[in-house]
XYZ file of C-alpha atoms in Angstrom:
597
model
C 64.707 95.449 159.866
C 66.402 95.617 163.321
C 64.376 94.435 166.424
C 64.705 96.497 169.906
C 63.634 93.614 172.938
C 62.214 96.385 175.147
C 63.275 95.582 179.231
C 61.057 95.900 182.223
C 57.470 97.237 182.962
C 57.209 100.252 180.434
C 57.145 103.318 181.718
C 53.159 104.814 181.713
C 53.009 107.826 179.037
C 56.730 107.066 177.727
C 57.254 107.542 174.017
C 60.066 104.902 173.791
C 58.215 102.203 171.626
C 57.440 104.930 169.264
C 60.721 105.815 169.133
C 62.619 102.787 168.305
C 59.883 102.048 165.839
C 60.525 105.787 164.335
C 64.039 104.568 163.411
C 63.031 101.429 162.092
C 63.108 98.668 164.837
C 60.824 96.137 165.421
C 59.339 96.699 168.694
C 59.305 93.233 171.407
C 58.097 93.607 175.301
C 60.324 91.307 177.605
C 59.193 92.442 181.066
C 61.917 89.661 182.666
C 64.960 87.945 181.595
C 63.403 85.147 181.005
C 60.822 86.952 178.072
C 64.452 89.557 176.857
C 66.523 85.997 176.434
C 63.933 84.527 174.516
C 62.947 87.004 172.432
C 66.584 87.697 171.738
C 67.522 83.918 170.410
C 64.636 84.446 168.390
C 65.562 87.292 166.532
C 67.622 85.927 163.289
C 71.516 86.227 163.875
C 71.496 88.213 160.275
C 69.526 90.566 161.732
C 70.978 94.215 163.841
C 69.416 93.764 167.008
C 68.737 96.826 170.118
C 68.350 95.648 173.759
C 66.978 99.276 175.430
C 65.703 100.130 179.332
C 61.811 100.472 179.744
C 62.998 103.200 181.558
C 64.623 105.765 179.463
C 64.613 108.615 179.039
C 66.240 110.202 175.873
C 66.577 112.626 173.153
C 65.309 110.154 169.843
C 68.175 111.595 168.211
C 70.649 109.902 170.959
C 69.179 106.869 170.464
C 69.654 107.150 166.754
C 73.236 107.496 167.196
C 73.423 104.480 169.772
C 71.704 102.191 168.599
C 71.464 103.233 164.275
C 75.195 103.767 163.857
C 75.901 100.736 160.723
C 79.704 101.118 160.892
C 80.625 99.407 164.827
C 79.877 95.974 165.477
C 78.272 96.837 169.191
C 77.364 100.634 170.286
C 76.054 101.879 173.506
C 74.478 104.414 175.337
C 73.502 105.107 178.961
C 69.928 102.585 179.085
C 70.282 101.036 175.565
C 73.185 99.110 173.264
C 73.082 97.241 169.710
C 74.977 95.134 168.639
C 75.281 93.763 164.548
C 75.479 89.965 163.720
C 79.084 90.225 164.525
C 78.891 90.863 168.279
C 75.432 88.830 168.465
C 76.831 85.510 170.049
C 78.839 88.121 172.285
C 75.664 89.461 173.516
C 73.898 86.845 173.382
C 76.481 85.265 176.188
C 77.188 87.914 178.106
C 72.691 88.554 178.549
C 72.972 84.624 179.982
C 75.852 86.006 182.559
C 74.696 89.205 183.749
C 70.566 89.563 182.602
C 69.153 92.722 180.969
C 70.123 95.600 182.186
C 71.703 97.689 178.851
C 74.623 98.885 180.427
C 76.238 96.081 182.534
C 75.765 93.998 179.342
C 77.495 96.838 177.692
C 80.096 96.750 180.385
C 80.554 92.679 179.867
C 80.711 93.293 176.539
C 84.369 95.354 176.696
C 85.534 92.613 179.452
C 84.808 89.751 176.888
C 86.622 92.254 174.059
C 84.332 93.339 172.451
C 84.804 97.078 170.903
C 81.851 98.991 171.889
C 81.656 101.947 170.352
C 80.216 104.988 172.664
C 79.210 108.095 171.104
C 79.517 111.147 172.232
C 75.839 113.200 173.264
C 77.194 116.183 174.003
C 73.675 118.073 175.103
C 71.578 115.233 174.445
C 69.763 113.517 177.015
C 69.669 109.510 178.118
C 69.496 108.883 180.987
C 67.089 105.652 183.531
C 66.573 107.714 186.094
C 65.990 105.511 189.521
C 62.703 107.827 190.856
C 60.340 109.866 189.761
C 61.631 112.582 190.565
C 64.683 112.122 188.554
C 62.274 110.861 185.584
C 60.880 114.302 185.863
C 63.995 116.595 185.805
C 65.041 114.305 182.924
C 62.467 115.279 181.114
C 62.770 119.140 181.960
C 65.964 118.387 181.098
C 64.953 117.160 177.363
C 62.983 119.136 176.665
C 64.734 121.583 177.741
C 67.490 120.930 173.867
C 66.152 120.494 170.522
C 67.635 117.301 169.208
C 67.282 118.015 166.131
C 68.985 121.273 165.794
C 72.069 119.381 167.516
C 71.204 116.769 164.724
C 71.247 119.076 161.871
C 74.422 120.868 162.952
C 76.401 117.887 164.098
C 75.840 116.659 160.211
C 78.522 119.291 159.390
C 81.427 118.368 158.984
C 83.977 119.439 162.125
C 87.299 120.113 160.319
C 86.198 121.842 157.578
C 88.156 124.487 155.317
C 86.995 128.305 155.277
C 85.042 128.658 151.559
C 82.773 125.351 152.826
C 82.290 126.399 156.381
C 81.462 130.120 155.745
C 79.967 130.362 152.128
C 78.100 126.429 151.604
C 77.217 123.985 155.049
C 75.121 127.395 156.793
C 72.399 126.133 153.982
C 73.479 122.509 152.406
C 72.899 120.903 155.925
C 69.059 122.023 154.755
C 69.520 120.573 152.032
C 70.217 117.431 152.632
C 67.969 117.571 155.650
C 65.692 118.020 153.149
C 67.150 114.852 150.789
C 66.333 112.826 154.062
C 62.733 113.892 154.598
C 62.368 112.686 151.206
C 63.986 108.895 151.684
C 67.111 110.294 149.240
C 70.484 108.373 149.985
C 73.924 109.803 150.025
C 74.671 108.162 146.820
C 71.838 109.109 144.806
C 73.118 112.106 145.943
C 76.660 111.179 144.619
C 75.637 110.810 141.528
C 73.232 113.599 140.694
C 76.660 115.583 142.107
C 78.762 114.229 139.282
C 75.880 114.590 136.437
C 76.193 118.603 137.230
C 79.794 118.208 137.545
C 80.241 116.231 133.614
C 77.025 118.938 132.407
C 79.759 121.723 133.378
C 82.696 120.521 131.836
C 80.442 120.083 128.856
C 79.389 123.881 129.164
C 83.140 124.231 129.246
C 83.941 122.976 126.551
C 81.865 125.042 124.703
C 84.506 127.611 124.078
C 81.743 130.625 124.874
C 81.610 133.220 127.469
C 78.264 131.993 128.701
C 79.546 128.560 128.579
C 81.925 129.311 130.703
C 79.888 131.393 133.214
C 77.314 128.529 133.516
C 80.760 125.774 133.559
C 81.349 128.129 137.415
C 78.568 128.518 138.627
C 77.218 124.684 137.974
C 80.620 123.195 138.960
C 80.156 125.476 142.321
C 76.880 123.497 142.778
C 78.039 120.492 141.968
C 80.613 121.081 145.450
C 76.751 122.513 147.351
C 76.027 118.724 146.404
C 79.552 117.409 147.089
C 79.114 118.637 150.873
C 75.358 117.400 151.097
C 76.143 113.641 150.496
C 78.373 113.662 154.038
C 75.587 115.127 155.774
C 73.064 113.350 154.298
C 75.296 110.258 155.176
C 75.887 111.937 158.858
C 72.214 113.217 159.561
C 70.828 109.894 158.917
C 73.527 107.885 159.761
C 73.186 106.263 156.654
C 77.449 104.585 156.337
C 78.523 102.315 153.889
C 81.986 101.648 152.076
C 80.120 101.959 148.681
C 79.215 105.317 149.721
C 82.534 106.151 150.999
C 84.089 104.921 147.764
C 81.553 106.699 145.648
C 81.951 109.327 147.187
C 86.022 109.860 146.960
C 85.689 108.395 143.009
C 83.822 110.422 142.032
C 85.534 113.920 143.305
C 88.114 113.033 141.204
C 86.529 112.183 138.234
C 84.973 115.447 138.641
C 87.498 117.348 138.854
C 89.700 115.949 135.933
C 86.530 115.692 133.515
C 86.504 119.666 134.236
C 89.901 119.613 133.347
C 89.456 117.981 130.409
C 86.371 120.726 129.683
C 88.484 123.244 129.771
C 91.524 122.076 128.026
C 88.208 120.993 124.870
C 87.214 124.872 125.567
C 90.451 126.748 124.812
C 91.022 124.549 122.007
C 87.165 125.865 120.217
C 87.340 129.584 121.464
C 90.597 130.478 120.206
C 92.542 127.261 119.369
C 94.786 127.636 122.575
C 96.614 124.247 123.404
C 96.193 124.183 127.160
C 96.416 120.113 127.155
C 100.235 120.110 128.632
C 98.129 122.534 131.236
C 95.401 120.429 132.551
C 97.477 116.527 132.924
C 99.711 119.212 134.758
C 97.196 119.968 136.835
C 96.249 116.924 137.562
C 99.453 114.943 138.211
C 99.904 118.150 140.587
C 97.342 117.552 142.162
C 97.720 113.743 142.386
C 100.934 113.823 143.795
C 99.464 115.938 146.867
C 96.760 113.332 147.364
C 99.220 111.087 147.309
C 101.655 112.688 149.762
C 99.074 113.218 152.066
C 98.324 109.138 151.926
C 101.962 108.229 152.447
C 102.081 110.633 154.917
C 99.414 109.638 157.281
C 99.609 105.167 156.579
C 103.223 105.686 157.655
C 101.529 107.412 161.111
C 98.956 105.478 161.320
C 99.728 103.343 164.663
C 101.760 106.225 166.063
C 99.167 106.834 168.450
C 98.983 103.278 169.379
C 102.474 103.195 170.133
C 101.840 105.704 172.517
C 103.781 108.619 170.060
C 101.395 111.199 169.539
C 102.201 114.431 167.484
C 102.517 116.375 170.129
C 106.239 114.704 170.762
C 107.660 116.551 167.777
C 108.505 119.871 168.195
C 106.779 120.609 164.604
C 103.355 119.380 165.346
C 103.877 121.123 168.614
C 104.118 124.246 167.315
C 101.499 123.272 164.979
C 98.626 122.041 167.284
C 99.979 126.125 169.197
C 99.292 127.619 165.722
C 95.468 125.665 165.742
C 94.524 127.357 169.211
C 94.822 131.016 167.471
C 91.843 131.233 166.036
C 92.839 133.383 162.868
C 95.659 131.097 161.781
C 93.304 127.464 161.956
C 90.968 129.868 158.981
C 95.187 131.152 157.526
C 96.406 127.346 157.979
C 93.401 125.167 156.307
C 92.759 128.492 153.092
C 96.795 127.855 151.735
C 96.651 123.884 152.089
C 94.446 124.470 148.857
C 91.236 122.181 150.500
C 88.620 120.301 148.026
C 86.321 123.933 149.052
C 88.811 126.345 147.600
C 90.301 124.881 144.759
C 86.851 124.602 143.330
C 85.849 127.808 144.564
C 88.742 129.125 142.479
C 88.117 127.321 139.509
C 85.417 128.705 138.991
C 84.980 132.593 139.951
C 88.453 131.869 137.225
C 86.864 129.821 135.132
C 83.662 132.388 134.271
C 85.517 135.572 134.484
C 89.123 134.326 132.592
C 90.509 132.084 130.055
C 91.342 128.624 130.341
C 95.343 128.931 130.191
C 94.746 132.017 132.910
C 92.717 129.442 134.867
C 94.908 126.587 134.457
C 98.042 129.170 135.639
C 96.370 130.557 139.017
C 94.987 126.813 139.900
C 99.193 125.589 139.481
C 100.503 127.706 141.344
C 97.912 127.859 144.219
C 98.942 123.513 144.440
C 102.614 124.157 143.774
C 101.933 126.554 146.888
C 99.978 124.575 148.865
C 101.839 121.556 148.320
C 105.614 123.008 149.543
C 103.493 123.829 152.364
C 101.812 120.613 153.866
C 105.262 118.697 152.331
C 108.010 121.042 153.721
C 105.510 120.362 157.545
C 104.844 116.449 156.978
C 109.420 115.876 156.080
C 109.903 118.411 159.671
C 107.751 116.491 162.090
C 109.350 112.958 159.822
C 112.364 114.949 160.932
C 111.534 115.826 164.230
C 109.772 112.902 165.877
C 110.998 109.499 166.636
C 108.384 107.159 164.943
C 108.638 103.713 164.644
C 106.918 102.346 161.932
C 104.950 99.649 162.321
C 104.956 96.216 159.510
C 101.172 97.377 158.776
C 102.552 100.946 157.743
C 105.249 99.454 155.683
C 103.457 97.321 154.007
C 100.345 100.298 153.053
C 103.757 102.101 151.643
C 104.824 99.519 149.876
C 100.998 98.927 148.351
C 101.188 102.654 147.171
C 104.409 102.517 145.805
C 102.698 100.437 143.034
C 106.240 98.493 142.175
C 105.310 95.376 139.220
C 107.505 92.555 138.099
C 110.912 94.794 136.911
C 110.741 96.269 140.806
C 110.556 93.027 142.232
C 113.105 91.023 139.888
C 115.870 93.865 140.896
C 114.389 94.400 144.337
C 114.997 90.487 144.926
C 118.673 90.754 142.875
C 120.309 93.705 144.247
C 118.245 93.436 148.081
C 122.261 93.202 150.008
C 123.016 95.906 148.858
C 119.352 97.592 149.721
C 120.474 98.651 153.157
C 123.515 100.822 151.798
C 120.574 103.091 150.292
C 118.288 106.075 151.386
C 115.094 104.835 149.703
C 113.677 107.649 148.942
C 117.419 109.396 147.981
C 117.263 106.624 145.057
C 114.097 107.115 144.074
C 113.974 110.535 143.621
C 117.788 110.163 141.021
C 116.081 107.303 138.940
C 112.774 109.677 138.893
C 114.541 113.084 137.648
C 116.783 110.842 135.279
C 113.580 109.364 133.669
C 112.377 112.804 133.142
C 115.009 114.627 132.969
C 116.086 112.616 129.615
C 113.243 112.742 128.141
C 112.832 116.510 128.417
C 116.161 116.990 127.571
C 116.348 114.354 124.343
C 114.928 114.843 121.128
C 111.865 112.441 120.257
C 111.724 109.309 119.448
C 116.077 108.728 120.984
C 117.041 106.158 122.692
C 118.345 107.493 125.547
C 115.379 107.964 127.262
C 115.100 104.323 126.976
C 118.041 104.031 128.726
C 116.531 106.471 131.102
C 113.971 103.901 131.722
C 115.694 100.882 132.546
C 118.223 103.195 135.076
C 114.419 104.320 136.624
C 113.433 100.558 136.929
C 116.752 99.647 139.211
C 116.314 102.909 141.343
C 112.658 101.636 142.332
C 113.413 98.314 143.096
C 116.691 99.570 145.278
C 114.832 101.641 146.413
C 111.506 99.134 147.730
C 113.802 96.210 148.814
C 113.627 96.826 152.328
C 110.674 97.711 154.398
C 109.760 101.252 153.872
C 110.184 101.577 157.741
C 112.768 104.821 157.518
C 112.105 108.762 158.702
C 111.360 109.697 154.837
C 110.376 106.428 153.555
C 107.037 107.519 153.064
C 107.644 109.791 150.261
C 108.663 106.770 148.057
C 105.435 106.376 146.688
C 104.609 110.306 145.891
C 108.254 109.857 143.969
C 107.314 107.026 142.002
C 103.707 108.925 141.178
C 105.966 112.081 140.051
C 108.448 110.180 137.918
C 105.843 107.966 135.876
C 103.604 111.012 135.562
C 106.020 113.468 134.322
C 106.973 111.041 132.124
C 104.025 110.547 130.651
C 103.486 113.954 129.532
C 107.208 114.971 128.871
C 107.028 112.466 126.282
C 103.589 113.373 124.678
C 104.997 117.418 124.482
C 108.385 116.456 122.655
C 105.864 114.295 120.673
C 103.968 117.912 118.936
C 101.376 116.277 117.298
C 97.840 117.172 117.702
C 96.486 114.334 119.876
C 99.019 112.765 122.416
C 99.004 114.952 125.217
C 95.074 114.657 124.827
C 96.070 111.087 125.248
C 98.376 111.321 127.340
C 96.060 112.269 129.953
C 93.487 109.672 129.311
C 96.117 107.726 130.468
C 97.379 109.076 133.097
C 93.467 109.116 134.498
C 93.347 105.856 134.289
C 96.771 105.026 136.104
C 95.399 107.821 138.747
C 92.393 105.860 139.051
C 93.960 102.566 140.149
C 96.528 104.527 142.344
C 93.332 106.199 144.544
C 91.784 102.814 144.615
C 94.367 101.526 146.261
C 94.324 103.770 149.226
C 90.155 103.752 149.319
C 91.101 99.720 150.044
C 94.279 100.106 152.384
C 90.981 103.114 154.062
C 88.587 100.173 153.732
C 90.521 97.646 155.434
C 90.759 95.362 152.394
C 93.917 95.423 151.470
C 95.768 96.242 148.368
C 94.130 95.601 144.596
C 95.059 91.731 143.733
C 99.076 91.134 142.959
C 97.434 90.218 139.463
C 96.408 93.319 139.038
C 99.158 95.219 139.520
C 101.460 92.444 137.631
C 98.988 92.498 134.731
C 99.464 96.436 134.341
C 102.372 96.184 134.881
C 103.621 98.328 138.192
C 104.680 102.271 137.580
C 108.389 101.041 136.355
C 106.990 99.339 133.517
C 104.388 101.615 132.347
C 107.280 103.726 132.457
C 109.720 101.866 130.048
C 106.418 100.802 128.277
C 105.542 104.854 127.656
C 109.484 105.524 126.933
C 110.400 102.073 123.912
C 107.004 103.417 122.068
C 107.956 106.744 121.992
C 111.696 105.605 120.413
C 110.185 102.729 118.120
C 107.080 105.292 116.657
C 106.192 108.311 114.722
C 104.423 110.892 117.106
C 101.399 110.185 115.015
C 101.810 106.481 115.855
C 102.817 107.586 119.717
C 99.556 109.079 120.290
C 97.636 106.236 119.262
C 99.732 103.836 121.217
C 99.096 106.527 124.119
C 94.878 106.161 123.413
C 95.067 101.774 122.825
C 97.685 102.218 126.411
C 95.264 104.290 128.395
C 92.095 102.376 127.159
C 93.504 99.479 128.716
C 94.224 100.154 131.438
C 90.948 102.057 132.429
C 88.989 98.915 131.338
C 90.891 96.574 133.414
C 91.466 98.333 136.345
C 88.017 100.009 136.262
C 85.852 96.211 135.422
C 87.830 94.946 138.887
C 87.674 97.758 140.932
C 83.373 98.159 140.250
C 84.000 93.677 140.560
C 85.182 94.486 144.242
C 83.538 97.188 145.276
C 80.048 96.194 144.369
C 80.820 92.358 145.777
C 82.038 94.148 149.348
C 78.590 95.951 149.319
C 77.351 92.611 148.186
C 78.706 90.869 150.699
C 78.018 93.045 153.942
C 81.284 94.790 154.194
C 82.050 96.984 157.377
C 80.572 99.954 156.427
C 82.359 103.110 156.607
C 82.453 107.049 156.230
C 85.185 109.410 154.308
C 85.775 112.726 155.970
C 87.038 113.860 152.205
C 90.156 114.701 151.328
C 93.012 114.861 153.309
C 94.353 118.845 152.939
């Protein structure tokens, strides 16, 4: 239970107490400063407390935005402020020093270095009128604005894809409100979205036309729920670290489970083996995300350093294009965000075959990857960005380097200054993938190439990743590892090898996504023991090439399956332990606005 301390003399006819109780606050009246200080001292330290002027006039949603958002230690609107446990001591000191005027206390908190959030209210009214005339005017302004309509409109993301904006959000926001009024949580809706997507994958796996049609429809229904959970979080301000992790993780699980369902459906329908295409789609989509994550982390501190995107000619052109209506939507569609991507998958699943669906998906994702990567490379080259230690550390964590890279990097550190990280990483990745593709299965040459890959990987990360294009190193490593697994499984040319490779890449990709979500939540990278236990990207690549050289194709497929299960068990157990523990210890709430691009 949160507590709201209403300071000053109550105003006849005011609905303030009822509004605060409707928002879940236990209301305590404090006519003078001594009463307010006593009430504040009586509130347990682990509870949120709000201080509200009794003369406050404003919309309920303005109070909701100012007093109930769990993401900020302190927040304020005119006439009201709130503090979570992290800012309680500072609030107590400020009240003792300045009195109980919420606006004065908020300024005092900021003077003390507390980051006080001031939500954007827009048309919403929040004021403490000084006289009866001003109060009457404020009440008239209050009556002229429908705060529920604003609440519903702002539940939708400000920047979304064309398909989501015009085909989903016009009605999904009402589903979100329906869920809120029935006490459903965003996490429950997220779980429902996952279950619907898994049913869709099961329908696709039947290989029948009716199954494919049902799969397409259910996939879109799952996406509607996927939009609804975020809108519900914004509508009711139910943000949480666990919720952001579930939403992001389940998105990947849904998409990749559906790929597997399509591959099974193709085999059941006509014996068509499209597992290589399914795995290729997973590799390409994961690679796109890693590019997004790496670029964003590399430039995370640019604004704080005064190096805004507008300093780049490329970014300036991008900004101009975003000022023209049709180019905004064209640019959002060409990157094939999740809405457009799932609509494409659903449509082609229902009307064509899994093979054609994967062809269209691969073409669309490849074009989108070329467009976004080219733009980011140009931005990096045309803007003089200084990489901070934090950015370099994040890129090193995203690289997922294991013990082999660490040892090689330390050994060759003196020579690392002479190399360009992305170039060296790319050389190693190309060598191991090309040799694996061009030699016979069972050859020792892929092992030699993997050893070269280990050396180049160690060299690439031997120095801090602060170069203009060093954000390309993690996605190059992902491509090298994933494509080597794909190529060797395809070269084995035995039933079960490609599905096993699909499972292994899915397990490793989960680990890489989990790393991203931890960094986004300011929780740091996964523990060092975990990275060592699963070998790092270079260690896994070397192990897979050794298995391919030593085992016959059927045994290689079994070995890939065992490796996939082992990696999945280790990373899932640690990931679930970490996120559950974070939620239990009250980690700061976050909200993920969805995948980049």
